[in-house]
Short mmCIF file of C-alpha atoms in Angstrom, two decimals:
data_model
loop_
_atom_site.label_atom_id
_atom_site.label_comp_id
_atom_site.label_asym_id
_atom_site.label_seq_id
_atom_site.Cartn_x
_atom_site.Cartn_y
_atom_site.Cartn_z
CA UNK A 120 70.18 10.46 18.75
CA UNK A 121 69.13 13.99 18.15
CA UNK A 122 65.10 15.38 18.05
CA UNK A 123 64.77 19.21 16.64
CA UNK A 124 61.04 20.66 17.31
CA UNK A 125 60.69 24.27 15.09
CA UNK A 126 57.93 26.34 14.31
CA UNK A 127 57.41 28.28 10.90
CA UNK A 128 55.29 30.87 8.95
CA UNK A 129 53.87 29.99 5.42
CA UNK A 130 55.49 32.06 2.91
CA UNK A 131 52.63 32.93 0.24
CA UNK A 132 49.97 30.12 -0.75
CA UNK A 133 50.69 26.71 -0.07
CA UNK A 134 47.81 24.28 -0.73
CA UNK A 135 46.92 20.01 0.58
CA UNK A 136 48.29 19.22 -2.52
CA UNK A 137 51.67 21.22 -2.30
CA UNK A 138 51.42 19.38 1.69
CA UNK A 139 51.46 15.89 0.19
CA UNK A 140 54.24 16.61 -2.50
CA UNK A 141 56.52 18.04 0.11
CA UNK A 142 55.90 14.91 2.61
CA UNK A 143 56.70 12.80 0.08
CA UNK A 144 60.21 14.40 -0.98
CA UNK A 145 61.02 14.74 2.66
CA UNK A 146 60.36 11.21 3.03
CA UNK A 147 62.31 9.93 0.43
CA UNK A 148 65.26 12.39 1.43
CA UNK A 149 65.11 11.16 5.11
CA UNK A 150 65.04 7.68 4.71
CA UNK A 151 68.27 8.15 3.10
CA UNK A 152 69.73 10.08 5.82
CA UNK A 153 67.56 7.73 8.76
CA UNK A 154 65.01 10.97 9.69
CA UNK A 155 62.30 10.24 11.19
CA UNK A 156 59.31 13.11 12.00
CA UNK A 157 56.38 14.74 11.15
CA UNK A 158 55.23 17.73 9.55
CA UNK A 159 51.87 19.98 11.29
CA UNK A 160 50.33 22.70 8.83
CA UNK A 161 47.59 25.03 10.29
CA UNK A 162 46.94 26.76 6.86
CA UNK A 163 49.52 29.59 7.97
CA UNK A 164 52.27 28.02 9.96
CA UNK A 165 54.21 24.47 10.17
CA UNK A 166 55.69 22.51 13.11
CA UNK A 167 58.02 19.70 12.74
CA UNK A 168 59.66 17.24 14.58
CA UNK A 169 62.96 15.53 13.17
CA UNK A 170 64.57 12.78 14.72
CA UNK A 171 68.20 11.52 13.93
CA UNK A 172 71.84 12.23 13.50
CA UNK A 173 72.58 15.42 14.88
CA UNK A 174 74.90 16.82 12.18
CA UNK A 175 72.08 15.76 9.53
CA UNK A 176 69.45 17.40 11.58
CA UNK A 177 71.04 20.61 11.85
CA UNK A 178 72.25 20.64 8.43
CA UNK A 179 68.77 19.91 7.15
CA UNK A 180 66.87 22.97 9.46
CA UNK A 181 69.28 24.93 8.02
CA UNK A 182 67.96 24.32 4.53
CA UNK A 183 64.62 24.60 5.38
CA UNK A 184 65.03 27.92 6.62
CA UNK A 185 66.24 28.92 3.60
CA UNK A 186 63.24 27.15 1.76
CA UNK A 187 61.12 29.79 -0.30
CA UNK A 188 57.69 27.98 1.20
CA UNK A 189 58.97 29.17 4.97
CA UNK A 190 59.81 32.21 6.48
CA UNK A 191 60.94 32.59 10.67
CA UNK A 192 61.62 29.80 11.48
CA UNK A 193 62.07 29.30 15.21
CA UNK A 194 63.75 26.71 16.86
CA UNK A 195 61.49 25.57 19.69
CA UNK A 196 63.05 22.62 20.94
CA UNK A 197 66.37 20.48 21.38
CA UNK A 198 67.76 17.77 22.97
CA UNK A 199 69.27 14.36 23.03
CA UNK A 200 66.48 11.35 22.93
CA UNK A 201 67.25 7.42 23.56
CA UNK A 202 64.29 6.17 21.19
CA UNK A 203 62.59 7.39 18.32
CA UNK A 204 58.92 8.71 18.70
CA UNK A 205 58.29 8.23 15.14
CA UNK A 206 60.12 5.72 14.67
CA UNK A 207 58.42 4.66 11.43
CA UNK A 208 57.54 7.48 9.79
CA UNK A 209 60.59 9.06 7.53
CA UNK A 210 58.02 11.70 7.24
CA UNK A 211 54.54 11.96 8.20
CA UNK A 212 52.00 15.24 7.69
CA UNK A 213 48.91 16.45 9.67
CA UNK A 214 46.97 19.51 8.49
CA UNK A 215 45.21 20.32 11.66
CA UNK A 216 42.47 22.90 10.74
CA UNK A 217 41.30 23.32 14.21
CA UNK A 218 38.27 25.64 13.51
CA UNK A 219 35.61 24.71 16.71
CA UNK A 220 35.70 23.40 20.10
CA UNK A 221 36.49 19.50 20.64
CA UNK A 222 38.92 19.70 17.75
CA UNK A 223 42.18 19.97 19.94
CA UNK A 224 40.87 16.41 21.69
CA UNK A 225 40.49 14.82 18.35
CA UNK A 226 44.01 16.28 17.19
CA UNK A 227 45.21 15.21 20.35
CA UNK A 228 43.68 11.31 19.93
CA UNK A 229 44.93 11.01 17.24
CA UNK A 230 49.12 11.40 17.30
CA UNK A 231 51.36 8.81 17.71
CA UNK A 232 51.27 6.72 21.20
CA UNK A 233 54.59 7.04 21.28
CA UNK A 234 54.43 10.51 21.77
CA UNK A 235 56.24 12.22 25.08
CA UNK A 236 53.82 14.19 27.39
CA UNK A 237 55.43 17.86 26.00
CA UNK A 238 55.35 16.62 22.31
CA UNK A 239 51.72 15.82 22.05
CA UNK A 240 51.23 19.15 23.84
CA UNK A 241 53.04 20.91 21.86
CA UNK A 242 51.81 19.77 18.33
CA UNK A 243 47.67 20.14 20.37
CA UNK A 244 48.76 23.42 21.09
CA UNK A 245 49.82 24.29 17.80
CA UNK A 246 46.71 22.55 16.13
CA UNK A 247 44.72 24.24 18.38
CA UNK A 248 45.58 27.76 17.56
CA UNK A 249 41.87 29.05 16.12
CA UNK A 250 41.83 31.65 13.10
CA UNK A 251 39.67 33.37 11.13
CA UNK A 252 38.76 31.14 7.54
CA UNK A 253 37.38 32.08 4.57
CA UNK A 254 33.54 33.01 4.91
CA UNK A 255 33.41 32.17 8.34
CA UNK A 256 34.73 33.47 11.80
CA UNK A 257 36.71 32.44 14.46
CA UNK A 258 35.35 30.89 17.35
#
């Protein structure tokens, strides 16, 4: 079984409620094709993890970088897994607006147990990246 990590930018304005109707396409989709994952959103960026059939995986990061809603997409991790670490989820999303300190421990709490050491620190570190919000400053 295959597991595909990437990283991209938000092209334009993408909103909680445009979040929930692409989870639930890409859930549908995946259980279909047995995908498994979860989707991050920072308010600029996404990170996702896919799990599955190699060939499907691929195939399907290459449509999504050619997605209108993303743009750079960078492939930030590969490899070959023995069990699923969302194995339940056909897709799953987070929007981690990590805006003060503590909130990378709550993020961090509050993945799947399941999750290797380097994927719950890569999704924290993603969450974590502060930035500047509307009426307010970064801190």
């Amino acid at each position: 079984m295959h597991s595909l990590m990437y990283v991209s930018s938000v092209r334009g304005e993408f909103s909680p409620a445009d979040l929930e109707e692409l989870t639930t396409q890409a859930a549908r989709k995946n259980a279909r094709r047995e995908i498994t994952g979860m989707l991050a959103y920072n308010g600029k960026s996404f990170m996702q993890l896919l799990e599955g059939n190699q060939a499907q995986i691929e195939a399907l990061v290459e449509k999504i970088s050619k997605d209108k809603r993303h743009r750079d997409l960078i492939v930030i991790r590969r490899r070959e897994i023995e069990t699923r670490e969302c194995p339940d989820w056909t897709m799953r999303s987070f929007v981690v607006p990590m805006e003060r300190a503590g909130d990378a421990v709550r993020l961090s709490v509050s993945l799947p147990d399941d999750f290797e050491f380097d994927t719950r620190l890569l999704f924290t570190s993603f969450g974590s990246m502060v930035r500047q919000t509307s009426g307010g400053s970064a801190s």
